[in-house]
Tab-separated table of C-alpha atoms in Angstrom:
chain	number	residue	atom	x	y	z
A	23	MET	CA	-17.423	5.159	-25.481
A	24	HIS	CA	-14.888	7.596	-23.993
A	25	GLN	CA	-11.218	7.540	-24.853
A	26	HIS	CA	-9.886	7.460	-21.269
A	27	ILE	CA	-8.827	3.793	-21.329
A	28	GLN	CA	-9.231	2.817	-24.950
A	29	TRP	CA	-5.502	2.035	-25.149
A	30	LEU	CA	-5.938	-0.358	-22.204
A	31	THR	CA	-9.136	-2.093	-23.376
A	32	SER	CA	-7.709	-2.659	-26.862
A	33	ARG	CA	-4.615	-4.257	-25.294
A	34	MET	CA	-6.850	-6.426	-23.130
A	35	ALA	CA	-8.877	-7.457	-26.202
A	36	ALA	CA	-5.676	-8.818	-27.780
A	37	TRP	CA	-5.322	-11.203	-24.812
A	38	SER	CA	-9.024	-12.133	-24.713
A	39	ALA	CA	-8.489	-15.895	-24.308
A	40	GLN	CA	-5.827	-15.519	-21.581
A	41	PRO	CA	-6.561	-15.596	-17.847
A	42	CYS	CA	-6.850	-12.096	-16.386
A	43	LEU	CA	-8.084	-12.621	-12.838
A	44	ILE	CA	-8.122	-15.562	-10.443
A	45	TRP	CA	-10.819	-15.071	-7.820
A	46	ARG	CA	-11.821	-17.808	-5.351
A	47	ASP	CA	-9.435	-20.084	-7.298
A	48	ARG	CA	-11.389	-19.666	-10.551
A	49	ALA	CA	-9.935	-17.920	-13.598
A	50	THR	CA	-11.737	-15.186	-15.551
A	51	THR	CA	-10.273	-14.328	-18.972
A	52	TYR	CA	-9.500	-10.883	-20.362
A	53	GLY	CA	-12.385	-11.385	-22.793
A	54	GLU	CA	-14.821	-12.111	-19.948
A	55	ILE	CA	-13.664	-9.051	-18.025
A	56	LEU	CA	-14.249	-6.887	-21.129
A	57	GLU	CA	-17.754	-8.371	-21.502
A	58	ARG	CA	-18.412	-7.343	-17.914
A	59	VAL	CA	-17.098	-3.838	-18.649
A	60	SER	CA	-19.796	-3.639	-21.362
A	61	PHE	CA	-22.399	-4.820	-18.859
A	62	TRP	CA	-21.337	-2.104	-16.396
A	63	ARG	CA	-21.402	0.566	-19.108
A	64	ALA	CA	-25.088	-0.250	-19.681
A	65	PHE	CA	-25.666	-0.333	-15.907
A	66	LEU	CA	-24.124	3.157	-15.491
A	67	ASP	CA	-26.343	4.424	-18.347
A	68	GLU	CA	-29.433	2.911	-16.789
A	69	HIS	CA	-28.673	4.438	-13.373
A	70	GLN	CA	-27.760	7.771	-14.986
A	71	ILE	CA	-24.276	7.956	-13.530
A	72	ALA	CA	-22.809	11.005	-15.192
A	73	PRO	CA	-19.156	11.808	-15.946
A	74	GLY	CA	-17.673	13.607	-12.946
A	75	GLU	CA	-20.017	11.916	-10.462
A	76	MET	CA	-18.465	10.918	-7.109
A	77	VAL	CA	-18.950	7.134	-6.931
A	78	THR	CA	-17.800	4.869	-4.129
A	79	LEU	CA	-16.696	1.439	-5.281
A	80	ASP	CA	-16.804	-0.858	-2.309
A	81	GLY	CA	-15.086	-4.214	-2.712
A	82	ASP	CA	-11.997	-6.351	-3.205
A	83	TYR	CA	-10.387	-7.748	-6.380
A	84	SER	CA	-13.292	-9.734	-7.883
A	85	PRO	CA	-14.520	-9.936	-11.504
A	86	ALA	CA	-17.351	-7.475	-10.773
A	87	THR	CA	-15.119	-4.985	-8.932
A	88	VAL	CA	-12.265	-4.963	-11.458
A	89	SER	CA	-14.579	-4.602	-14.473
A	90	LEU	CA	-16.663	-1.937	-12.689
A	91	LEU	CA	-13.531	0.082	-11.897
A	92	LEU	CA	-12.616	0.065	-15.613
A	93	ALA	CA	-16.173	1.076	-16.608
A	94	LEU	CA	-16.147	3.968	-14.100
A	95	ILE	CA	-12.796	5.249	-15.403
A	96	ASP	CA	-14.146	4.917	-18.941
A	97	ARG	CA	-17.258	6.892	-17.904
A	98	GLY	CA	-15.099	9.717	-16.533
A	99	ALA	CA	-16.508	9.231	-13.023
A	100	ILE	CA	-14.538	10.126	-9.890
A	101	VAL	CA	-13.950	6.825	-8.079
A	102	VAL	CA	-13.689	6.601	-4.290
A	103	PRO	CA	-12.585	3.006	-3.568
A	104	LEU	CA	-13.379	1.753	-0.067
A	105	THR	CA	-12.607	-1.637	1.469
A	106	LYS	CA	-13.255	-3.477	4.716
A	107	ALA	CA	-10.020	-1.932	6.024
A	108	ALA	CA	-11.735	1.475	6.159
A	109	GLU	CA	-14.907	0.214	7.881
A	110	ALA	CA	-14.341	2.302	11.031
A	111	HIS	CA	-14.029	5.545	9.021
A	112	ARG	CA	-16.586	4.758	6.357
A	113	GLU	CA	-19.174	7.443	7.157
A	114	GLU	CA	-16.495	10.096	7.607
A	115	PHE	CA	-14.889	9.162	4.256
A	116	LEU	CA	-18.223	9.244	2.389
A	117	GLU	CA	-18.876	12.708	3.860
A	118	VAL	CA	-15.407	14.124	3.116
A	119	ALA	CA	-15.490	12.858	-0.498
A	120	GLN	CA	-19.076	14.115	-0.954
A	121	VAL	CA	-19.982	10.702	-2.390
A	122	GLU	CA	-23.099	10.841	-4.601
A	123	SER	CA	-23.626	7.134	-5.266
A	124	ILE	CA	-22.321	3.874	-3.830
A	125	ILE	CA	-21.867	0.540	-5.575
A	126	SER	CA	-20.979	-2.218	-3.107
A	127	VAL	CA	-19.764	-5.626	-4.250
A	128	ASP	CA	-19.955	-8.387	-1.621
A	129	GLU	CA	-17.817	-11.505	-1.147
A	130	HIS	CA	-20.089	-13.457	-3.523
A	131	ASP	CA	-19.589	-10.838	-6.261
A	132	ARG	CA	-23.172	-9.528	-5.943
A	133	TRP	CA	-23.740	-5.806	-5.868
A	134	THR	CA	-26.047	-3.151	-4.485
A	135	PHE	CA	-26.510	0.385	-5.771
A	136	THR	CA	-27.421	3.351	-3.545
A	137	ARG	CA	-27.804	7.045	-4.242
A	138	THR	CA	-26.936	9.475	-1.463
A	139	PRO	CA	-28.578	12.885	-0.913
A	140	ARG	CA	-25.189	14.608	-1.313
A	141	ARG	CA	-24.110	16.927	-4.112
A	142	ALA	CA	-20.350	17.147	-4.618
A	143	ASP	CA	-19.456	20.789	-5.143
A	144	SER	CA	-15.943	21.244	-3.775
A	145	PRO	CA	-13.898	23.644	-5.971
A	146	LEU	CA	-11.279	20.920	-6.604
A	147	ILE	CA	-13.942	18.476	-7.786
A	148	GLU	CA	-15.496	21.159	-10.018
A	149	ALA	CA	-12.066	21.932	-11.522
A	150	LEU	CA	-11.519	18.246	-12.351
A	151	ARG	CA	-15.009	17.979	-13.872
A	152	GLN	CA	-14.206	20.891	-16.183
A	153	THR	CA	-11.369	18.833	-17.724
A	154	GLY	CA	-13.700	15.863	-18.396
A	155	ALA	CA	-11.097	13.456	-16.981
A	156	PRO	CA	-11.873	10.557	-14.625
A	157	GLY	CA	-10.798	10.962	-10.999
A	158	LEU	CA	-9.683	8.940	-8.014
A	159	VAL	CA	-9.902	9.742	-4.293
A	160	LEU	CA	-7.510	7.967	-1.929
A	161	PHE	CA	-7.400	8.392	1.841
A	162	SER	CA	-4.032	8.455	3.599
A	163	SER	CA	-3.748	5.696	6.201
A	164	GLY	CA	-3.734	8.334	8.953
A	165	SER	CA	-1.455	6.221	11.199
A	166	THR	CA	-0.708	9.375	13.198
A	167	GLY	CA	-3.914	11.392	12.862
A	168	LYS	CA	-6.872	12.266	10.683
A	169	SER	CA	-6.956	10.771	7.173
A	170	LYS	CA	-6.523	13.195	4.288
A	171	ALA	CA	-8.455	12.718	1.041
A	172	ALA	CA	-6.221	13.046	-2.026
A	173	LEU	CA	-8.027	13.844	-5.300
A	174	HIS	CA	-6.278	12.637	-8.467
A	175	ASN	CA	-6.817	13.123	-12.163
A	176	PHE	CA	-6.919	9.382	-13.010
A	177	THR	CA	-5.470	9.872	-16.511
A	178	HIS	CA	-2.199	11.155	-14.976
A	179	LEU	CA	-1.901	7.977	-12.895
A	180	LEU	CA	-2.693	5.818	-15.937
A	181	ASP	CA	-0.125	7.448	-18.227
A	182	LYS	CA	2.885	5.490	-16.965
A	183	PHE	CA	1.217	2.148	-17.726
A	184	LYS	CA	1.243	2.877	-21.458
A	185	VAL	CA	4.892	1.748	-21.484
A	186	THR	CA	4.839	-2.061	-21.746
A	187	ARG	CA	6.778	-3.955	-19.116
A	188	GLN	CA	7.130	-7.512	-17.847
A	189	GLN	CA	4.073	-9.777	-17.750
A	190	MET	CA	3.627	-11.113	-14.205
A	191	ARG	CA	1.290	-13.395	-12.245
A	192	THR	CA	0.727	-11.192	-9.209
A	193	ILE	CA	-0.868	-11.567	-5.783
A	194	THR	CA	-3.044	-8.555	-4.938
A	195	PHE	CA	-1.953	-8.039	-1.354
A	196	LEU	CA	-2.331	-4.263	-1.067
A	197	LEU	CA	-5.999	-3.269	-1.018
A	198	LEU	CA	-7.903	-1.457	-3.743
A	199	ASP	CA	-8.199	1.744	-1.667
A	200	HIS	CA	-4.398	1.991	-1.435
A	201	ILE	CA	-2.173	3.587	-4.103
A	202	GLY	CA	-0.064	0.392	-4.100
A	203	GLY	CA	-3.133	-1.764	-4.778
A	204	ILE	CA	-4.336	0.432	-7.664
A	205	ASN	CA	-0.770	0.433	-9.039
A	206	THR	CA	-0.477	-3.383	-8.847
A	207	LEU	CA	-3.820	-3.878	-10.602
A	208	LEU	CA	-3.114	-1.431	-13.445
A	209	TYR	CA	0.430	-2.724	-13.949
A	210	THR	CA	-0.850	-6.304	-14.220
A	211	LEU	CA	-3.748	-5.511	-16.582
A	212	SER	CA	-1.685	-3.283	-18.861
A	213	ASN	CA	0.945	-6.001	-19.364
A	214	GLY	CA	-1.340	-9.021	-19.827
A	215	GLY	CA	-0.479	-10.520	-16.451
A	216	VAL	CA	-2.705	-12.439	-14.060
A	217	VAL	CA	-4.284	-10.783	-11.020
A	218	ILE	CA	-4.448	-13.359	-8.201
A	219	SER	CA	-7.047	-12.327	-5.648
A	220	ILE	CA	-6.860	-13.562	-2.047
A	221	GLN	CA	-9.745	-13.651	0.423
A	222	GLU	CA	-7.572	-12.848	3.429
A	223	ARG	CA	-4.119	-11.404	3.851
A	224	ASP	CA	-2.765	-14.060	6.149
A	225	PRO	CA	0.635	-15.834	5.640
A	226	GLU	CA	-0.959	-19.272	5.238
A	227	ILE	CA	-3.518	-18.080	2.655
A	228	VAL	CA	-0.942	-16.023	0.740
A	229	CYS	CA	1.536	-18.946	0.557
A	230	ARG	CA	-1.237	-21.310	-0.547
A	231	ALA	CA	-2.242	-18.899	-3.340
A	232	VAL	CA	1.374	-18.501	-4.486
A	233	ALA	CA	1.825	-22.287	-4.688
A	234	MET	CA	-1.558	-23.048	-6.239
A	235	HIS	CA	-1.543	-20.315	-8.880
A	236	LYS	CA	2.228	-20.123	-9.560
A	237	ALA	CA	2.432	-16.466	-8.547
A	238	GLU	CA	5.593	-14.683	-9.683
A	239	MET	CA	5.203	-11.415	-7.804
A	240	LEU	CA	4.102	-10.579	-4.268
A	241	PRO	CA	3.795	-6.887	-3.371
A	242	THR	CA	3.665	-6.553	0.413
A	243	SER	CA	4.740	-4.667	3.544
A	244	PRO	CA	7.629	-5.186	5.999
A	245	THR	CA	5.087	-6.033	8.735
A	246	PHE	CA	3.698	-8.864	6.588
A	247	VAL	CA	7.214	-10.121	5.735
A	248	ASN	CA	7.891	-10.369	9.475
A	249	LEU	CA	4.577	-12.246	10.019
A	250	LEU	CA	5.497	-14.611	7.193
A	251	LEU	CA	8.869	-15.362	8.810
A	252	MET	CA	7.239	-15.966	12.219
A	253	SER	CA	4.498	-18.217	10.785
A	254	HIS	CA	6.881	-20.580	8.931
A	255	ALA	CA	4.023	-20.934	6.386
A	256	TYR	CA	6.686	-20.780	3.633
A	257	GLU	CA	7.894	-24.250	4.766
A	258	ARG	CA	4.502	-25.796	3.995
A	259	TYR	CA	4.114	-24.631	0.376
A	260	ASP	CA	6.111	-24.638	-2.843
A	261	LEU	CA	6.997	-20.984	-3.437
A	262	SER	CA	9.474	-21.693	-6.247
A	263	SER	CA	7.396	-19.736	-8.800
A	264	LEU	CA	8.058	-16.434	-6.941
A	265	LYS	CA	10.552	-14.195	-8.753
A	266	LEU	CA	9.918	-10.875	-7.014
A	267	ILE	CA	8.758	-9.690	-3.603
A	268	THR	CA	8.304	-5.944	-3.304
A	269	TYR	CA	7.915	-4.146	0.015
A	270	GLY	CA	6.929	-0.600	0.875
A	271	THR	CA	4.452	1.511	2.923
A	272	GLU	CA	6.823	1.672	5.948
A	273	VAL	CA	10.520	1.284	6.842
A	274	MET	CA	11.840	-2.268	6.538
A	275	PRO	CA	13.831	-3.375	9.631
A	276	ALA	CA	17.293	-4.436	8.431
A	277	SER	CA	17.179	-7.701	10.406
A	278	THR	CA	13.887	-8.726	8.742
A	279	LEU	CA	15.321	-8.091	5.264
A	280	THR	CA	18.508	-10.009	6.104
A	281	ARG	CA	16.521	-13.063	7.262
A	282	MET	CA	14.212	-12.934	4.256
A	283	HIS	CA	17.144	-12.698	1.817
A	284	ALA	CA	18.955	-15.600	3.512
A	285	LEU	CA	15.816	-17.766	3.301
A	286	PHE	CA	14.997	-16.876	-0.319
A	287	PRO	CA	18.287	-16.092	-2.065
A	288	ALA	CA	16.741	-16.743	-5.506
A	289	ILE	CA	13.882	-14.255	-5.077
A	290	LYS	CA	14.545	-10.624	-5.928
A	291	LEU	CA	13.563	-8.398	-2.980
A	292	GLN	CA	12.792	-4.864	-4.087
A	293	GLN	CA	11.866	-1.820	-2.076
A	294	THR	CA	9.076	0.322	-3.531
A	295	TYR	CA	8.267	3.924	-2.765
A	296	GLY	CA	5.091	5.868	-3.273
A	297	LEU	CA	2.537	8.077	-1.592
A	298	SER	CA	-1.244	8.521	-1.874
A	299	GLU	CA	-0.490	12.099	-2.941
A	300	LEU	CA	1.989	11.308	-5.734
A	301	GLY	CA	1.588	7.784	-7.055
A	302	ILE	CA	4.287	5.081	-7.088
A	303	LEU	CA	7.802	5.919	-8.274
A	304	ARG	CA	9.968	3.469	-10.182
A	305	SER	CA	12.550	2.018	-7.816
A	306	LYS	CA	15.627	-0.172	-7.878
A	307	SER	CA	17.214	-1.695	-4.770
A	308	LYS	CA	21.033	-1.833	-4.740
A	309	ASP	CA	20.599	-5.602	-4.227
A	310	SER	CA	18.114	-7.947	-2.553
A	311	GLY	CA	19.767	-7.663	0.851
A	312	SER	CA	20.148	-3.889	0.777
A	313	LEU	CA	17.975	-1.066	2.091
A	314	TRP	CA	19.636	1.372	-0.338
A	315	VAL	CA	17.288	2.214	-3.198
A	316	LYS	CA	17.151	4.459	-6.283
A	317	VAL	CA	13.773	6.142	-6.755
A	318	GLY	CA	12.403	8.331	-9.533
A	319	GLY	CA	11.774	7.365	-13.130
A	320	GLU	CA	9.800	9.057	-15.853
A	321	GLY	CA	7.453	11.757	-14.590
A	322	PHE	CA	9.205	12.138	-11.213
A	323	GLU	CA	11.916	14.491	-9.940
A	324	THR	CA	13.509	14.149	-6.501
A	325	LYS	CA	15.692	16.342	-4.301
A	326	ILE	CA	16.993	16.119	-0.739
A	327	VAL	CA	16.684	19.222	1.465
A	328	ASP	CA	18.158	19.040	5.004
A	329	GLY	CA	18.051	15.238	4.890
A	330	ILE	CA	14.375	15.150	3.815
A	331	LEU	CA	13.124	13.735	0.502
A	332	TRP	CA	11.084	16.096	-1.720
A	333	ILE	CA	9.317	14.913	-4.892
A	334	LYS	CA	7.756	16.587	-7.903
A	335	ALA	CA	5.445	14.310	-9.907
A	336	HIS	CA	3.463	14.356	-13.156
A	337	SER	CA	0.971	12.060	-11.404
A	338	ALA	CA	0.677	14.259	-8.299
A	339	MET	CA	-2.801	14.730	-6.862
A	340	LEU	CA	-4.756	17.915	-7.572
A	341	GLY	CA	-4.990	18.508	-3.823
A	342	TYR	CA	-6.685	17.390	-0.625
A	343	LEU	CA	-10.464	17.593	-0.292
A	344	ASN	CA	-10.154	18.247	3.446
A	345	ALA	CA	-6.812	20.009	3.965
A	346	PRO	CA	-4.706	22.829	2.448
A	347	SER	CA	-2.488	22.035	-0.536
A	348	PRO	CA	0.880	20.654	0.595
A	349	PHE	CA	2.772	21.636	-2.595
A	350	ASP	CA	5.184	24.561	-2.722
A	351	ALA	CA	5.038	27.231	-5.447
A	352	GLU	CA	7.105	25.049	-7.838
A	353	GLY	CA	4.960	21.953	-7.246
A	354	TRP	CA	7.385	20.124	-4.906
A	355	PHE	CA	5.968	17.879	-2.180
A	356	ASN	CA	7.719	17.412	1.177
A	357	THR	CA	7.447	13.665	1.962
A	358	ASN	CA	8.699	14.223	5.553
A	359	ASP	CA	10.812	11.096	5.070
A	360	MET	CA	14.331	11.417	6.472
A	361	VAL	CA	16.939	9.816	4.199
A	362	GLU	CA	20.672	9.129	3.963
A	363	VAL	CA	22.281	9.587	0.561
A	364	ASP	CA	24.997	7.560	-1.173
A	365	GLY	CA	25.475	8.706	-4.776
A	366	GLU	CA	22.272	7.852	-6.658
A	367	TYR	CA	20.942	5.732	-3.792
A	368	ILE	CA	18.990	6.731	-0.695
A	369	ARG	CA	18.183	4.876	2.506
A	370	ILE	CA	14.878	5.774	4.138
A	371	LEU	CA	15.293	6.243	7.883
A	372	GLY	CA	11.717	7.060	8.837
A	373	ARG	CA	9.137	9.832	9.056
A	374	LYS	CA	10.395	13.032	10.618
A	375	SER	CA	7.397	12.979	12.985
A	376	GLU	CA	8.357	9.519	14.288
A	377	ILE	CA	11.986	10.328	15.114
A	378	ILE	CA	12.666	10.250	18.856
A	379	ASN	CA	14.875	13.063	20.154
A	380	VAL	CA	16.787	11.890	23.237
A	381	GLY	CA	18.835	14.729	24.727
A	382	GLY	CA	19.536	16.134	21.261
A	383	GLN	CA	20.376	12.737	19.722
A	384	LYS	CA	18.151	11.269	16.990
A	385	VAL	CA	16.729	7.779	17.346
A	386	TYR	CA	14.995	6.105	14.377
A	387	PRO	CA	12.367	3.590	15.567
A	388	ALA	CA	13.070	1.147	12.706
A	389	GLU	CA	16.699	0.744	13.785
A	390	VAL	CA	15.691	-0.205	17.354
A	391	GLU	CA	12.872	-2.475	16.097
A	392	SER	CA	15.380	-4.224	13.856
A	393	VAL	CA	17.479	-5.122	16.913
A	394	LEU	CA	14.529	-6.219	19.070
A	395	LEU	CA	13.223	-8.463	16.257
A	396	GLN	CA	16.508	-10.422	16.411
A	397	MET	CA	15.851	-11.456	20.014
A	398	ASP	CA	14.622	-14.967	20.832
A	399	ASN	CA	10.897	-15.154	21.602
A	400	VAL	CA	10.071	-11.743	20.036
A	401	ALA	CA	7.275	-11.915	17.443
A	402	ASP	CA	6.916	-8.173	16.849
A	403	ALA	CA	8.088	-4.872	18.285
A	404	VAL	CA	6.966	-1.277	17.883
A	405	VAL	CA	9.211	1.514	19.166
A	406	LEU	CA	8.045	5.034	19.973
A	407	GLY	CA	9.050	8.094	21.993
A	408	GLU	CA	7.569	9.203	25.281
A	409	PRO	CA	8.051	12.715	26.729
A	410	HIS	CA	10.582	12.953	29.583
A	411	PRO	CA	11.346	16.030	31.746
A	412	ILE	CA	15.147	15.699	31.546
A	413	THR	CA	16.042	14.222	28.127
A	414	GLY	CA	13.023	15.566	26.224
A	415	ASN	CA	12.048	12.010	25.229
A	416	ILE	CA	12.807	8.427	26.121
A	417	VAL	CA	12.644	5.352	23.883
A	418	THR	CA	9.825	2.942	24.723
A	419	ALA	CA	8.947	-0.413	23.162
A	420	ARG	CA	5.756	-2.458	22.882
A	421	VAL	CA	6.640	-6.097	22.289
A	422	ASN	CA	4.625	-9.177	21.253
A	423	LEU	CA	6.144	-12.434	22.507
A	424	MET	CA	5.794	-15.883	20.953
A	425	GLU	CA	5.662	-17.663	24.323
A	426	PRO	CA	4.769	-16.177	27.746
A	427	GLU	CA	7.793	-14.860	29.677
A	428	PRO	CA	7.954	-12.852	32.924
A	429	ALA	CA	8.255	-9.128	32.110
A	430	SER	CA	11.180	-8.639	34.500
A	431	ALA	CA	13.160	-11.502	32.908
A	432	PHE	CA	12.434	-10.154	29.421
A	433	ARG	CA	13.537	-6.611	30.357
A	434	GLN	CA	16.802	-7.892	31.773
A	435	ARG	CA	17.448	-10.005	28.668
A	436	MET	CA	16.532	-7.093	26.375
A	437	ARG	CA	18.893	-4.658	28.130
A	438	ALA	CA	21.797	-7.087	27.816
A	439	PHE	CA	20.952	-7.765	24.148
A	440	CYS	CA	20.672	-4.039	23.271
A	441	ARG	CA	23.858	-3.104	25.171
A	442	GLU	CA	25.957	-4.994	22.609
A	443	ARG	CA	24.075	-3.696	19.556
A	444	LEU	CA	22.845	-0.150	20.203
A	445	ALA	CA	24.217	3.114	21.614
A	446	SER	CA	22.891	3.459	25.190
A	447	TYR	CA	20.553	6.378	24.332
A	448	LYS	CA	18.830	4.234	21.639
A	449	ALA	CA	17.989	1.320	23.956
A	450	PRO	CA	14.371	1.209	25.184
A	451	VAL	CA	14.036	2.572	28.730
A	452	LYS	CA	10.464	1.284	29.100
A	453	VAL	CA	9.051	-1.897	27.651
A	454	GLU	CA	5.477	-3.146	27.639
A	455	ILE	CA	4.534	-6.703	26.693
A	456	VAL	CA	1.291	-6.667	24.685
A	457	ASP	CA	-1.034	-9.314	23.246
A	458	ALA	CA	-2.878	-7.213	20.657
A	459	GLU	CA	-1.615	-6.960	17.062
A	460	GLN	CA	0.331	-3.752	16.451
A	461	PHE	CA	-0.534	-3.216	12.802
A	462	ASN	CA	-3.597	-1.956	10.931
A	463	ALA	CA	-5.684	-3.569	8.206
A	464	ARG	CA	-3.121	-2.398	5.636
A	465	TYR	CA	-0.403	-4.404	7.432
A	466	LYS	CA	1.388	-1.242	8.491
A	467	ARG	CA	2.813	-0.661	11.989
A	468	VAL	CA	0.732	1.656	14.152
A	469	ARG	CA	2.809	3.958	16.333
A	470	ARG	CA	0.227	5.723	18.484
């Protein structure tokens, strides 16, 4: 046995009788998960999966998937997690990551094993193999373009979990191919918590799981928080066990946070911050109703240059498999997130690439979305810029309505509503009423 996760498996052994994972409403103990890790170790031997091999793990949080992930880390393999969310890009991702074998786990927890004809020989992969450490490949969500494949030394990501923290019963909302999902899983396992797996990420199903399994923590996204508020599913279930809701992956509209805090004053609402390239930073919101947050913690340094957040991280990736290295000579990474600063706290305004420049004035989409979401009959709103010959850009909005309403009547109502709440250059000039959902499988707004 390798030493990569011995500290974690010996901790898990101490909790062997305790529930570790709830999948399809049935609990699996820490002891049972460790037995499955042993099974997978033998399976990897039998199929001659060598340390440093590029292995795709296809699945959601089930007993087979979680124990297989641990066995692959233990083996020193380089894991490429894929989920249903990446279905459209699957072939491209397998190619980019030079995947050599695929283990797929289906919704009944049965698996298939396939070898591919590929041989992974990228210089970055070779360099990681030389160290003997396990690896992880994560694809950026590519909400604005082609996905980049970030290669990590898995031991650097695991290091921060050696510090013991609070034991929590946690819903696994963020998927396993997302840095937030990996972070949630490792945090929960390393502190003896309970991983609560859900079949679908829908407000009704999430609320049911919280009530049924007394979940204490729900990591999610602002888009999902908005869906939860619209669905009123929270009125149908007892959510009193929830202590903490964390949100990240995109900018939270202020109006959504205000409503959520008013509805759940007893639940701590905490903003998280992390990137596929760097891992998840420790964060602390000024208070539950505030978008001001402190980020950093052990292994992370931050600085603000021209209003943009830069980060240097111990757990930073080794590089991209399909793009040039984004780090500067000192190892700093430009997040491209525009921020405001107030002492130790920052407020994230949005990606530099998403800012709309109207005649030299900056418009942040999240601020306009926050206003539109306060309007009656608006279920969701996505704001983006459109080129314009005179002002450079204009602000446009795509809006989902709860009930049908004539477009002309809505536009008139929207203009009047925005006039009182936004500077004139920030108000949408064009508005389109749409039926299709405006978020991806990761519950993140898509601004294309």
